[in-house]
Amino acid sequence: MESDVTQELTVLGLETSCDETAAAVVRGRAPGPGVILSNIVSSQIAVHRPYGGVVPEIAARAHVEIVDLIVAQALDDAGVMLGELDGIAVTAGPGLIGGVAVGLTTAKGLALASGKQLIALNHLEAHALTARLTDGVAFPFLLLLVSGGHCQLLICEGVGRFTRLGTTIDDAAGEAFDKTAKLLGLGFPGGPAIETAAKLGNAKRFRFPRPLVDGEGFDFSFSGLKSAVRRAGEVEGLDVVTVRDIAASFQAAAVDVLTQRSLKAMRAMRERDLNMRCLVVAGGVAANESLSRSLRAAAVTEGFDLVVPRPSLCTDNGAMVAWAGIERLGLGLTDGMSAAARARWPLDQRRQGVPGAKS
Ligand code: KG4
Ligand code: ZN
Protein backbone atom coordinates (compact mmCIF):
# COMPACT_ATOMS: atom_id res chain seq x y z
CA MET A 1 0.00 0.00 0.00
CA GLU A 2 2.16 2.90 -1.24
CA SER A 3 0.55 6.15 -0.23
CA ASP A 4 0.01 8.97 -2.72
CA VAL A 5 -0.13 11.59 -0.04
CA THR A 6 1.20 14.91 -1.27
CA GLN A 7 0.78 17.04 1.82
CA GLU A 8 3.73 17.39 4.19
CA LEU A 9 2.89 16.51 7.76
CA THR A 10 4.57 17.53 11.00
CA VAL A 11 4.30 15.02 13.83
CA LEU A 12 5.57 14.76 17.40
CA GLY A 13 6.70 11.23 18.34
CA LEU A 14 6.96 9.84 21.89
CA GLU A 15 8.84 6.71 22.90
CA THR A 16 8.79 5.24 26.43
CA SER A 17 8.49 1.47 25.91
CA CYS A 18 11.82 0.46 27.45
CA ASP A 19 14.64 2.48 29.02
CA GLU A 20 14.77 5.57 26.80
CA THR A 21 12.44 8.53 27.28
CA ALA A 22 12.43 10.05 23.82
CA ALA A 23 10.56 12.70 21.85
CA ALA A 24 11.11 14.11 18.38
CA VAL A 25 9.45 16.30 15.77
CA VAL A 26 9.63 15.08 12.17
CA ARG A 27 8.27 16.63 8.99
CA GLY A 28 7.67 14.85 5.71
CA ARG A 29 5.46 12.68 3.58
CA ALA A 30 5.52 9.05 2.43
CA PRO A 31 7.62 7.44 1.07
CA GLY A 32 10.25 9.70 2.63
CA PRO A 33 12.89 10.68 3.33
CA GLY A 34 11.69 13.00 6.06
CA VAL A 35 13.31 15.84 7.96
CA ILE A 36 14.10 15.39 11.64
CA LEU A 37 13.48 18.79 13.22
CA SER A 38 14.43 17.61 16.71
CA ASN A 39 15.30 14.31 18.37
CA ILE A 40 15.74 14.18 22.15
CA VAL A 41 16.67 10.92 23.86
CA SER A 42 17.12 10.63 27.60
CA SER A 43 18.65 7.29 28.47
CA GLN A 44 18.05 5.58 31.81
CA ILE A 45 21.14 3.39 31.44
CA ALA A 46 22.84 4.82 34.54
CA VAL A 47 19.71 4.21 36.64
CA HIS A 48 19.51 0.53 35.67
CA ARG A 49 23.24 -0.25 35.53
CA PRO A 50 23.52 -1.32 39.20
CA TYR A 51 20.86 -3.99 38.53
CA GLY A 52 22.51 -5.33 35.35
CA GLY A 53 19.32 -4.85 33.33
CA VAL A 54 16.18 -2.77 32.98
CA VAL A 55 13.94 -2.83 36.09
CA PRO A 56 10.37 -2.20 34.85
CA GLU A 57 9.10 -0.34 37.96
CA ILE A 58 12.11 1.96 38.05
CA ALA A 59 11.83 2.55 34.29
CA ALA A 60 8.17 3.60 34.54
CA ARG A 61 8.89 5.99 37.39
CA ALA A 62 11.84 7.52 35.54
CA HIS A 63 9.67 8.08 32.43
CA VAL A 64 7.03 9.88 34.55
CA GLU A 65 9.66 12.18 36.02
CA ILE A 66 11.11 13.39 32.75
CA VAL A 67 8.63 12.88 29.90
CA ASP A 68 7.10 16.40 30.07
CA LEU A 69 10.53 17.98 29.95
CA ILE A 70 11.61 15.85 26.99
CA VAL A 71 8.46 16.74 25.03
CA ALA A 72 8.94 20.46 25.77
CA GLN A 73 12.56 20.26 24.68
CA ALA A 74 11.67 18.43 21.44
CA LEU A 75 9.12 21.12 20.52
CA ASP A 76 11.51 23.89 21.51
CA ASP A 77 14.45 22.45 19.52
CA ALA A 78 12.21 22.05 16.48
CA GLY A 79 10.87 25.59 16.87
CA VAL A 80 7.35 24.18 16.54
CA MET A 81 4.35 24.96 18.76
CA LEU A 82 1.94 22.23 19.78
CA GLY A 83 -0.76 23.93 17.72
CA GLU A 84 1.36 23.72 14.55
CA LEU A 85 1.55 19.91 14.64
CA ASP A 86 -0.61 17.67 12.49
CA GLY A 87 -0.54 14.81 14.94
CA ILE A 88 0.92 13.20 18.03
CA ALA A 89 2.34 9.70 17.62
CA VAL A 90 3.27 7.39 20.47
CA THR A 91 4.48 3.85 21.00
CA ALA A 92 1.49 1.93 22.38
CA GLY A 93 3.38 -1.41 22.57
CA PRO A 94 4.95 -3.89 22.65
CA GLY A 95 7.13 -3.09 25.64
CA LEU A 96 7.25 -2.71 29.41
CA ILE A 97 3.64 -1.91 30.16
CA GLY A 98 4.29 0.74 32.84
CA GLY A 99 6.51 2.76 30.53
CA VAL A 100 4.19 2.35 27.54
CA ALA A 101 1.27 3.60 29.67
CA VAL A 102 3.25 6.72 30.66
CA GLY A 103 3.91 7.63 27.02
CA LEU A 104 0.40 6.82 25.85
CA THR A 105 -1.26 8.80 28.64
CA THR A 106 1.02 11.77 27.97
CA ALA A 107 0.23 11.64 24.24
CA LYS A 108 -3.50 11.41 24.89
CA GLY A 109 -3.30 14.44 27.17
CA LEU A 110 -1.42 16.43 24.52
CA ALA A 111 -3.84 15.36 21.79
CA LEU A 112 -6.86 16.27 23.89
CA ALA A 113 -5.44 19.63 24.90
CA SER A 114 -4.44 20.58 21.35
CA GLY A 115 -7.24 18.93 19.37
CA LYS A 116 -4.62 17.10 17.28
CA GLN A 117 -4.84 13.56 15.93
CA LEU A 118 -3.48 10.70 18.06
CA ILE A 119 -1.54 7.88 16.41
CA ALA A 120 -0.96 5.00 18.88
CA LEU A 121 1.43 2.71 17.07
CA ASN A 122 3.52 -0.44 17.19
CA HIS A 123 7.14 0.12 18.29
CA LEU A 124 8.33 -2.56 15.85
CA GLU A 125 6.61 -0.83 12.96
CA ALA A 126 8.41 2.36 13.95
CA HIS A 127 11.76 0.51 13.80
CA ALA A 128 10.73 -1.05 10.47
CA LEU A 129 9.77 2.23 8.77
CA THR A 130 12.91 4.10 9.86
CA ALA A 131 14.57 3.20 6.54
CA ARG A 132 11.87 5.25 4.78
CA LEU A 133 12.50 8.21 7.08
CA THR A 134 16.24 8.08 6.30
CA ASP A 135 16.37 6.75 2.74
CA GLY A 136 12.83 6.76 1.35
CA VAL A 137 13.01 2.97 0.80
CA ALA A 138 10.08 1.78 -1.36
CA PHE A 139 7.75 -1.08 -0.41
CA PRO A 140 8.13 -4.04 -0.48
CA PHE A 141 11.36 -4.69 1.38
CA LEU A 142 12.90 -7.48 3.40
CA LEU A 143 13.37 -6.60 7.06
CA LEU A 144 15.75 -8.02 9.63
CA LEU A 145 14.45 -6.73 12.96
CA VAL A 146 17.00 -7.22 15.71
CA SER A 147 16.42 -5.58 19.07
CA GLY A 148 16.51 -6.33 22.79
CA GLY A 149 13.19 -8.17 22.64
CA HIS A 150 12.97 -9.36 19.02
CA CYS A 151 14.77 -11.18 16.26
CA GLN A 152 12.66 -11.59 13.15
CA LEU A 153 12.83 -11.69 9.38
CA LEU A 154 9.79 -10.10 7.77
CA ILE A 155 8.47 -9.00 4.41
CA CYS A 156 7.21 -5.43 4.71
CA GLU A 157 4.68 -4.70 1.96
CA GLY A 158 3.23 -1.52 3.39
CA VAL A 159 2.19 0.28 6.54
CA GLY A 160 0.68 -2.38 8.82
CA ARG A 161 1.37 -5.06 6.21
CA PHE A 162 4.02 -7.45 7.48
CA THR A 163 4.53 -11.15 6.82
CA ARG A 164 6.85 -12.91 9.19
CA LEU A 165 9.24 -15.40 7.65
CA GLY A 166 11.03 -16.39 10.84
CA THR A 167 11.60 -15.51 14.46
CA THR A 168 13.74 -16.59 17.37
CA ILE A 169 12.70 -19.75 19.16
CA ASP A 170 14.43 -18.62 22.37
CA ASP A 171 16.43 -15.42 23.01
CA ALA A 172 16.27 -12.22 20.97
CA ALA A 173 19.49 -11.07 19.30
CA GLY A 174 20.01 -8.11 21.66
CA GLU A 175 19.16 -10.32 24.63
CA ALA A 176 21.96 -12.71 23.56
CA PHE A 177 24.42 -9.79 23.45
CA ASP A 178 23.18 -8.53 26.83
CA LYS A 179 23.35 -11.95 28.54
CA THR A 180 26.78 -12.70 27.10
CA ALA A 181 28.07 -9.34 28.31
CA LYS A 182 26.70 -10.11 31.77
CA LEU A 183 28.41 -13.52 31.81
CA LEU A 184 31.67 -11.83 30.84
CA GLY A 185 31.28 -9.06 33.43
CA LEU A 186 31.16 -6.41 30.70
CA GLY A 187 28.18 -4.56 32.13
CA PHE A 188 24.99 -3.13 30.70
CA PRO A 189 23.87 -2.55 27.97
CA GLY A 190 25.68 -5.52 26.55
CA GLY A 191 25.61 -4.89 22.80
CA PRO A 192 27.97 -1.90 22.67
CA ALA A 193 30.17 -3.45 25.42
CA ILE A 194 30.57 -6.70 23.44
CA GLU A 195 31.29 -4.77 20.25
CA THR A 196 34.03 -2.73 21.94
CA ALA A 197 35.64 -5.78 23.61
CA ALA A 198 35.38 -7.79 20.38
CA LYS A 199 37.48 -5.22 18.50
CA LEU A 200 40.43 -6.17 20.73
CA GLY A 201 39.81 -9.94 20.68
CA ASN A 202 40.58 -12.97 18.54
CA ALA A 203 37.34 -14.14 16.91
CA LYS A 204 38.95 -17.44 15.86
CA ARG A 205 39.97 -18.62 19.35
CA PHE A 206 36.58 -20.19 20.09
CA ARG A 207 34.40 -21.89 17.49
CA PHE A 208 30.96 -21.32 19.00
CA PRO A 209 27.87 -23.08 17.56
CA ARG A 210 25.72 -21.48 14.85
CA PRO A 211 22.31 -22.88 15.90
CA LEU A 212 19.75 -23.63 13.16
CA VAL A 213 21.84 -22.21 10.30
CA ASP A 214 21.53 -25.42 8.34
CA GLY A 215 17.89 -25.99 9.32
CA GLU A 216 14.78 -25.40 7.29
CA GLY A 217 12.88 -22.13 7.41
CA PHE A 218 14.08 -18.81 8.72
CA ASP A 219 13.97 -19.19 12.51
CA PHE A 220 16.80 -18.20 14.85
CA SER A 221 18.12 -19.66 18.09
CA PHE A 222 20.70 -18.15 20.44
CA SER A 223 20.42 -20.13 23.69
CA GLY A 224 22.95 -22.81 22.63
CA LEU A 225 25.40 -20.07 21.79
CA LYS A 226 24.90 -18.51 25.21
CA SER A 227 25.53 -21.88 26.94
CA ALA A 228 28.73 -22.37 24.91
CA VAL A 229 29.92 -18.93 26.01
CA ARG A 230 29.24 -19.82 29.66
CA ARG A 231 31.17 -23.10 29.34
CA ALA A 232 34.13 -21.39 27.65
CA GLY A 233 34.29 -18.87 30.51
CA GLU A 234 34.14 -21.64 33.13
CA VAL A 235 36.88 -23.67 31.44
CA GLU A 236 39.25 -20.85 30.48
CA GLY A 237 38.61 -18.33 33.27
CA LEU A 238 37.74 -14.71 32.63
CA ASP A 239 41.09 -12.94 32.30
CA VAL A 240 41.11 -9.80 30.15
CA VAL A 241 42.40 -11.53 27.02
CA THR A 242 39.93 -14.42 27.27
CA VAL A 243 37.00 -12.04 27.82
CA ARG A 244 37.94 -10.18 24.63
CA ASP A 245 38.40 -13.42 22.70
CA ILE A 246 35.06 -14.81 23.90
CA ALA A 247 33.34 -11.50 23.03
CA ALA A 248 34.88 -11.55 19.54
CA SER A 249 34.06 -15.24 18.99
CA PHE A 250 30.49 -14.76 20.26
CA GLN A 251 29.94 -11.72 18.03
CA ALA A 252 31.32 -13.63 15.03
CA ALA A 253 28.87 -16.49 15.67
CA ALA A 254 25.87 -14.19 16.21
CA VAL A 255 26.71 -12.14 13.10
CA ASP A 256 27.13 -15.36 11.12
CA VAL A 257 23.72 -16.67 12.18
CA LEU A 258 22.00 -13.37 11.34
CA THR A 259 23.82 -13.12 8.01
CA GLN A 260 23.16 -16.71 6.90
CA ARG A 261 19.46 -16.39 7.66
CA SER A 262 19.20 -13.04 5.85
CA LEU A 263 21.09 -14.45 2.90
CA LYS A 264 18.68 -17.36 2.70
CA ALA A 265 15.71 -14.98 2.84
CA MET A 266 17.15 -12.73 0.09
CA ARG A 267 17.68 -15.80 -2.08
CA ALA A 268 14.10 -16.94 -1.44
CA MET A 269 12.75 -13.51 -2.37
CA ARG A 270 14.77 -13.55 -5.57
CA GLU A 271 13.61 -17.06 -6.46
CA ARG A 272 9.98 -16.15 -5.80
CA ASP A 273 10.63 -13.23 -8.13
CA LEU A 274 9.03 -10.82 -5.69
CA ASN A 275 9.77 -7.31 -6.76
CA MET A 276 12.10 -6.84 -3.83
CA ARG A 277 15.68 -5.64 -3.92
CA CYS A 278 16.30 -4.07 -0.52
CA LEU A 279 17.27 -5.55 2.84
CA VAL A 280 16.54 -3.20 5.73
CA VAL A 281 18.03 -3.78 9.17
CA ALA A 282 16.29 -2.25 12.16
CA GLY A 283 16.41 -2.30 15.98
CA GLY A 284 19.24 -1.71 18.43
CA VAL A 285 21.49 -4.56 17.23
CA ALA A 286 21.54 -2.95 13.77
CA ALA A 287 23.95 -0.44 15.35
CA ASN A 288 26.59 -3.22 15.34
CA GLU A 289 29.22 -2.40 12.71
CA SER A 290 30.41 -5.95 12.30
CA LEU A 291 26.82 -7.02 11.52
CA SER A 292 26.27 -4.32 8.91
CA ARG A 293 29.62 -5.12 7.26
CA SER A 294 28.72 -8.77 7.01
CA LEU A 295 25.18 -8.09 5.77
CA ARG A 296 26.49 -5.65 3.17
CA ALA A 297 28.72 -8.35 1.70
CA ALA A 298 25.81 -10.82 1.69
CA ALA A 299 23.45 -8.30 0.06
CA VAL A 300 25.94 -7.65 -2.74
CA THR A 301 26.04 -11.35 -3.64
CA GLU A 302 22.24 -11.39 -3.98
CA GLY A 303 21.96 -8.08 -5.84
CA PHE A 304 20.19 -6.43 -2.89
CA ASP A 305 20.73 -2.93 -1.51
CA LEU A 306 21.34 -2.82 2.23
CA VAL A 307 19.88 0.01 4.28
CA VAL A 308 20.98 0.39 7.89
CA PRO A 309 19.91 3.60 9.60
CA ARG A 310 22.64 5.43 11.52
CA PRO A 311 23.19 4.01 15.04
CA SER A 312 21.23 6.73 16.85
CA LEU A 313 18.17 5.85 14.72
CA CYS A 314 18.65 2.08 15.21
CA THR A 315 18.33 2.21 18.99
CA ASP A 316 15.07 3.48 20.48
CA ASN A 317 14.24 7.08 19.60
CA GLY A 318 11.28 9.41 19.07
CA ALA A 319 12.04 10.23 15.41
CA MET A 320 11.13 6.72 14.27
CA VAL A 321 7.81 7.00 16.12
CA ALA A 322 7.09 10.45 14.65
CA TRP A 323 7.87 9.13 11.14
CA ALA A 324 5.61 6.06 11.55
CA GLY A 325 2.99 8.57 12.74
CA ILE A 326 3.43 10.58 9.52
CA GLU A 327 2.97 7.42 7.44
CA ARG A 328 -0.17 6.37 9.34
CA LEU A 329 -1.69 9.85 9.49
CA GLY A 330 -1.13 10.21 5.73
CA LEU A 331 -3.26 7.10 5.25
CA GLY A 332 -5.94 8.30 7.67
CA LEU A 333 -4.96 5.65 10.22
CA THR A 334 -5.51 7.44 13.51
CA ASP A 335 -6.59 6.29 16.97
CA GLY A 336 -9.11 7.40 19.56
CA MET A 337 -8.79 8.02 23.29
CA SER A 338 -9.60 4.35 23.94
CA ALA A 339 -6.27 3.21 22.41
CA ALA A 340 -4.77 0.66 24.81
CA ALA A 341 -1.22 0.06 26.01
CA ARG A 342 -0.10 -3.42 24.92
CA ALA A 343 2.75 -5.44 26.43
CA ARG A 344 2.64 -7.86 23.48
CA TRP A 345 1.79 -6.86 19.92
CA PRO A 346 3.04 -9.00 17.02
CA LEU A 347 3.69 -7.18 13.75
CA ASP A 348 2.28 -10.04 11.74
CA GLN A 349 -1.17 -10.44 13.28
CA ARG A 350 -1.77 -13.63 11.32
CA ARG A 351 1.01 -15.30 13.30
CA GLN A 352 -0.51 -14.57 16.68
CA GLY A 353 -0.37 -17.60 18.94
CA VAL A 354 2.26 -19.50 16.97
CA PRO A 355 3.80 -21.90 19.53
CA GLY A 356 7.29 -20.90 20.57
CA ALA A 357 7.18 -17.64 18.65
CA LYS A 358 7.85 -14.38 20.46
CA SER A 359 5.69 -11.42 19.55
O1 KG4 B 1 15.82 -1.36 19.75
P1 KG4 B 1 16.46 -1.20 21.07
O2 KG4 B 1 17.12 0.13 21.39
O3 KG4 B 1 15.45 -1.48 22.22
C1 KG4 B 1 14.48 -2.48 22.09
O4 KG4 B 1 13.42 -2.20 21.48
O5 KG4 B 1 14.79 -3.61 22.54
O6 KG4 B 1 17.53 -2.38 21.21
C2 KG4 B 1 18.30 -2.53 22.37
C3 KG4 B 1 19.19 -3.74 22.17
C4 KG4 B 1 19.96 -4.12 23.42
O7 KG4 B 1 19.86 -5.52 23.61
C5 KG4 B 1 21.39 -3.69 23.10
O8 KG4 B 1 22.37 -4.48 23.78
C6 KG4 B 1 21.42 -3.90 21.60
O9 KG4 B 1 20.17 -3.46 21.15
N1 KG4 B 1 22.51 -3.11 20.98
C7 KG4 B 1 23.54 -3.66 20.32
C8 KG4 B 1 24.40 -2.59 19.94
N2 KG4 B 1 23.82 -1.42 20.36
C9 KG4 B 1 22.65 -1.77 20.98
N3 KG4 B 1 23.84 -4.95 20.05
C10 KG4 B 1 24.99 -5.20 19.38
N4 KG4 B 1 25.86 -4.22 19.00
C11 KG4 B 1 25.60 -2.92 19.25
N5 KG4 B 1 26.47 -1.96 18.88
ZN1 ZN C 1 13.29 -0.87 20.05
JSON list of N, CA, C and O in Angstrom, two decimals, residues 177 180 191 194-196 198-199 208 225 246-257 288-291 293:
[
{"chain": "A", "resi": 177, "resn": "PHE", "atom": "N", "xyz": [23.28, -10.69, 23.19]},
{"chain": "A", "resi": 177, "resn": "PHE", "atom": "CA", "xyz": [24.42, -9.79, 23.45]},
{"chain": "A", "resi": 177, "resn": "PHE", "atom": "C", "xyz": [24.44, -9.38, 24.92]},
{"chain": "A", "resi": 177, "resn": "PHE", "atom": "O", "xyz": [25.48, -9.38, 25.57]},
{"chain": "A", "resi": 180, "resn": "THR", "atom": "N", "xyz": [25.36, -12.35, 27.25]},
{"chain": "A", "resi": 180, "resn": "THR", "atom": "CA", "xyz": [26.78, -12.70, 27.10]},
{"chain": "A", "resi": 180, "resn": "THR", "atom": "C", "xyz": [27.65, -11.67, 27.81]},
{"chain": "A", "resi": 180, "resn": "THR", "atom": "O", "xyz": [28.60, -12.02, 28.52]},
{"chain": "A", "resi": 191, "resn": "GLY", "atom": "N", "xyz": [25.25, -4.95, 24.23]},
{"chain": "A", "resi": 191, "resn": "GLY", "atom": "CA", "xyz": [25.61, -4.89, 22.80]},
{"chain": "A", "resi": 191, "resn": "GLY", "atom": "C", "xyz": [26.84, -4.04, 22.53]},
{"chain": "A", "resi": 191, "resn": "GLY", "atom": "O", "xyz": [27.85, -4.53, 22.01]},
{"chain": "A", "resi": 194, "resn": "ILE", "atom": "N", "xyz": [30.02, -5.55, 24.18]},
{"chain": "A", "resi": 194, "resn": "ILE", "atom": "CA", "xyz": [30.57, -6.70, 23.44]},
{"chain": "A", "resi": 194, "resn": "ILE", "atom": "C", "xyz": [31.30, -6.20, 22.20]},
{"chain": "A", "resi": 194, "resn": "ILE", "atom": "O", "xyz": [32.40, -6.65, 21.87]},
{"chain": "A", "resi": 195, "resn": "GLU", "atom": "N", "xyz": [30.68, -5.26, 21.49]},
{"chain": "A", "resi": 195, "resn": "GLU", "atom": "CA", "xyz": [31.29, -4.77, 20.25]},
{"chain": "A", "resi": 195, "resn": "GLU", "atom": "C", "xyz": [32.66, -4.15, 20.53]},
{"chain": "A", "resi": 195, "resn": "GLU", "atom": "O", "xyz": [33.63, -4.40, 19.81]},
{"chain": "A", "resi": 196, "resn": "THR", "atom": "N", "xyz": [32.75, -3.37, 21.59]},
{"chain": "A", "resi": 196, "resn": "THR", "atom": "CA", "xyz": [34.03, -2.73, 21.94]},
{"chain": "A", "resi": 196, "resn": "THR", "atom": "C", "xyz": [35.07, -3.78, 22.32]},
{"chain": "A", "resi": 196, "resn": "THR", "atom": "O", "xyz": [36.22, -3.74, 21.84]},
{"chain": "A", "resi": 198, "resn": "ALA", "atom": "N", "xyz": [35.10, -6.90, 21.52]},
{"chain": "A", "resi": 198, "resn": "ALA", "atom": "CA", "xyz": [35.38, -7.79, 20.38]},
{"chain": "A", "resi": 198, "resn": "ALA", "atom": "C", "xyz": [36.44, -7.21, 19.45]},
{"chain": "A", "resi": 198, "resn": "ALA", "atom": "O", "xyz": [37.21, -7.95, 18.83]},
{"chain": "A", "resi": 199, "resn": "LYS", "atom": "N", "xyz": [36.49, -5.88, 19.39]},
{"chain": "A", "resi": 199, "resn": "LYS", "atom": "CA", "xyz": [37.48, -5.22, 18.50]},
{"chain": "A", "resi": 199, "resn": "LYS", "atom": "C", "xyz": [38.91, -5.55, 18.92]},
{"chain": "A", "resi": 199, "resn": "LYS", "atom": "O", "xyz": [39.83, -5.52, 18.12]},
{"chain": "A", "resi": 208, "resn": "PHE", "atom": "N", "xyz": [32.26, -21.15, 18.36]},
{"chain": "A", "resi": 208, "resn": "PHE", "atom": "CA", "xyz": [30.96, -21.32, 19.00]},
{"chain": "A", "resi": 208, "resn": "PHE", "atom": "C", "xyz": [29.93, -21.83, 17.98]},
{"chain": "A", "resi": 208, "resn": "PHE", "atom": "O", "xyz": [30.07, -21.59, 16.78]},
{"chain": "A", "resi": 225, "resn": "LEU", "atom": "N", "xyz": [24.23, -20.94, 21.90]},
{"chain": "A", "resi": 225, "resn": "LEU", "atom": "CA", "xyz": [25.40, -20.07, 21.79]},
{"chain": "A", "resi": 225, "resn": "LEU", "atom": "C", "xyz": [25.75, -19.49, 23.16]},
{"chain": "A", "resi": 225, "resn": "LEU", "atom": "O", "xyz": [26.92, -19.47, 23.58]},
{"chain": "A", "resi": 246, "resn": "ILE", "atom": "N", "xyz": [36.43, -14.25, 23.86]},
{"chain": "A", "resi": 246, "resn": "ILE", "atom": "CA", "xyz": [35.06, -14.81, 23.90]},
{"chain": "A", "resi": 246, "resn": "ILE", "atom": "C", "xyz": [34.09, -13.81, 23.26]},
{"chain": "A", "resi": 246, "resn": "ILE", "atom": "O", "xyz": [33.22, -14.19, 22.46]},
{"chain": "A", "resi": 247, "resn": "ALA", "atom": "N", "xyz": [34.24, -12.52, 23.61]},
{"chain": "A", "resi": 247, "resn": "ALA", "atom": "CA", "xyz": [33.34, -11.50, 23.03]},
{"chain": "A", "resi": 247, "resn": "ALA", "atom": "C", "xyz": [33.45, -11.51, 21.51]},
{"chain": "A", "resi": 247, "resn": "ALA", "atom": "O", "xyz": [32.43, -11.49, 20.79]},
{"chain": "A", "resi": 248, "resn": "ALA", "atom": "N", "xyz": [34.68, -11.57, 21.00]},
{"chain": "A", "resi": 248, "resn": "ALA", "atom": "CA", "xyz": [34.88, -11.55, 19.54]},
{"chain": "A", "resi": 248, "resn": "ALA", "atom": "C", "xyz": [34.31, -12.82, 18.90]},
{"chain": "A", "resi": 248, "resn": "ALA", "atom": "O", "xyz": [33.68, -12.76, 17.84]},
{"chain": "A", "resi": 249, "resn": "SER", "atom": "N", "xyz": [34.54, -13.97, 19.56]},
{"chain": "A", "resi": 249, "resn": "SER", "atom": "CA", "xyz": [34.06, -15.24, 18.99]},
{"chain": "A", "resi": 249, "resn": "SER", "atom": "C", "xyz": [32.53, -15.32, 19.06]},
{"chain": "A", "resi": 249, "resn": "SER", "atom": "O", "xyz": [31.89, -15.84, 18.13]},
{"chain": "A", "resi": 250, "resn": "PHE", "atom": "N", "xyz": [31.96, -14.80, 20.15]},
{"chain": "A", "resi": 250, "resn": "PHE", "atom": "CA", "xyz": [30.49, -14.76, 20.26]},
{"chain": "A", "resi": 250, "resn": "PHE", "atom": "C", "xyz": [29.90, -13.86, 19.17]},
{"chain": "A", "resi": 250, "resn": "PHE", "atom": "O", "xyz": [28.96, -14.24, 18.47]},
{"chain": "A", "resi": 251, "resn": "GLN", "atom": "N", "xyz": [30.47, -12.66, 19.02]},
{"chain": "A", "resi": 251, "resn": "GLN", "atom": "CA", "xyz": [29.94, -11.72, 18.03]},
{"chain": "A", "resi": 251, "resn": "GLN", "atom": "C", "xyz": [30.03, -12.32, 16.62]},
{"chain": "A", "resi": 251, "resn": "GLN", "atom": "O", "xyz": [29.09, -12.20, 15.82]},
{"chain": "A", "resi": 252, "resn": "ALA", "atom": "N", "xyz": [31.15, -13.01, 16.35]},
{"chain": "A", "resi": 252, "resn": "ALA", "atom": "CA", "xyz": [31.32, -13.63, 15.03]},
{"chain": "A", "resi": 252, "resn": "ALA", "atom": "C", "xyz": [30.22, -14.66, 14.79]},
{"chain": "A", "resi": 252, "resn": "ALA", "atom": "O", "xyz": [29.64, -14.73, 13.69]},
{"chain": "A", "resi": 253, "resn": "ALA", "atom": "N", "xyz": [29.91, -15.46, 15.82]},
{"chain": "A", "resi": 253, "resn": "ALA", "atom": "CA", "xyz": [28.87, -16.49, 15.67]},
{"chain": "A", "resi": 253, "resn": "ALA", "atom": "C", "xyz": [27.50, -15.85, 15.48]},
{"chain": "A", "resi": 253, "resn": "ALA", "atom": "O", "xyz": [26.72, -16.25, 14.60]},
{"chain": "A", "resi": 254, "resn": "ALA", "atom": "N", "xyz": [27.18, -14.84, 16.30]},
{"chain": "A", "resi": 254, "resn": "ALA", "atom": "CA", "xyz": [25.87, -14.19, 16.21]},
{"chain": "A", "resi": 254, "resn": "ALA", "atom": "C", "xyz": [25.70, -13.51, 14.84]},
{"chain": "A", "resi": 254, "resn": "ALA", "atom": "O", "xyz": [24.66, -13.63, 14.20]},
{"chain": "A", "resi": 255, "resn": "VAL", "atom": "N", "xyz": [26.75, -12.83, 14.40]},
{"chain": "A", "resi": 255, "resn": "VAL", "atom": "CA", "xyz": [26.71, -12.14, 13.10]},
{"chain": "A", "resi": 255, "resn": "VAL", "atom": "C", "xyz": [26.54, -13.17, 11.98]},
{"chain": "A", "resi": 255, "resn": "VAL", "atom": "O", "xyz": [25.77, -12.96, 11.04]},
{"chain": "A", "resi": 256, "resn": "ASP", "atom": "N", "xyz": [27.23, -14.28, 12.11]},
{"chain": "A", "resi": 256, "resn": "ASP", "atom": "CA", "xyz": [27.13, -15.36, 11.12]},
{"chain": "A", "resi": 256, "resn": "ASP", "atom": "C", "xyz": [25.71, -15.89, 11.00]},
{"chain": "A", "resi": 256, "resn": "ASP", "atom": "O", "xyz": [25.18, -16.06, 9.91]},
{"chain": "A", "resi": 257, "resn": "VAL", "atom": "N", "xyz": [25.09, -16.15, 12.16]},
{"chain": "A", "resi": 257, "resn": "VAL", "atom": "CA", "xyz": [23.72, -16.67, 12.18]},
{"chain": "A", "resi": 257, "resn": "VAL", "atom": "C", "xyz": [22.77, -15.67, 11.51]},
{"chain": "A", "resi": 257, "resn": "VAL", "atom": "O", "xyz": [21.96, -16.03, 10.64]},
{"chain": "A", "resi": 288, "resn": "ASN", "atom": "N", "xyz": [25.32, -2.47, 15.31]},
{"chain": "A", "resi": 288, "resn": "ASN", "atom": "CA", "xyz": [26.59, -3.22, 15.34]},
{"chain": "A", "resi": 288, "resn": "ASN", "atom": "C", "xyz": [27.29, -3.17, 13.98]},
{"chain": "A", "resi": 288, "resn": "ASN", "atom": "O", "xyz": [26.76, -3.63, 12.97]},
{"chain": "A", "resi": 289, "resn": "GLU", "atom": "N", "xyz": [28.49, -2.61, 13.98]},
{"chain": "A", "resi": 289, "resn": "GLU", "atom": "CA", "xyz": [29.22, -2.40, 12.71]},
{"chain": "A", "resi": 289, "resn": "GLU", "atom": "C", "xyz": [29.60, -3.70, 12.03]},
{"chain": "A", "resi": 289, "resn": "GLU", "atom": "O", "xyz": [29.59, -3.82, 10.81]},
{"chain": "A", "resi": 290, "resn": "SER", "atom": "N", "xyz": [29.99, -4.67, 12.85]},
{"chain": "A", "resi": 290, "resn": "SER", "atom": "CA", "xyz": [30.41, -5.95, 12.30]},
{"chain": "A", "resi": 290, "resn": "SER", "atom": "C", "xyz": [29.23, -6.62, 11.57]},
{"chain": "A", "resi": 290, "resn": "SER", "atom": "O", "xyz": [29.39, -7.23, 10.51]},
{"chain": "A", "resi": 291, "resn": "LEU", "atom": "N", "xyz": [28.03, -6.46, 12.15]},
{"chain": "A", "resi": 291, "resn": "LEU", "atom": "CA", "xyz": [26.82, -7.02, 11.52]},
{"chain": "A", "resi": 291, "resn": "LEU", "atom": "C", "xyz": [26.54, -6.32, 10.19]},
{"chain": "A", "resi": 291, "resn": "LEU", "atom": "O", "xyz": [26.29, -6.98, 9.17]},
{"chain": "A", "resi": 293, "resn": "ARG", "atom": "N", "xyz": [28.58, -4.76, 8.24]},
{"chain": "A", "resi": 293, "resn": "ARG", "atom": "CA", "xyz": [29.62, -5.12, 7.26]},
{"chain": "A", "resi": 293, "resn": "ARG", "atom": "C", "xyz": [29.31, -6.47, 6.62]},
{"chain": "A", "resi": 293, "resn": "ARG", "atom": "O", "xyz": [29.35, -6.64, 5.41]}
]
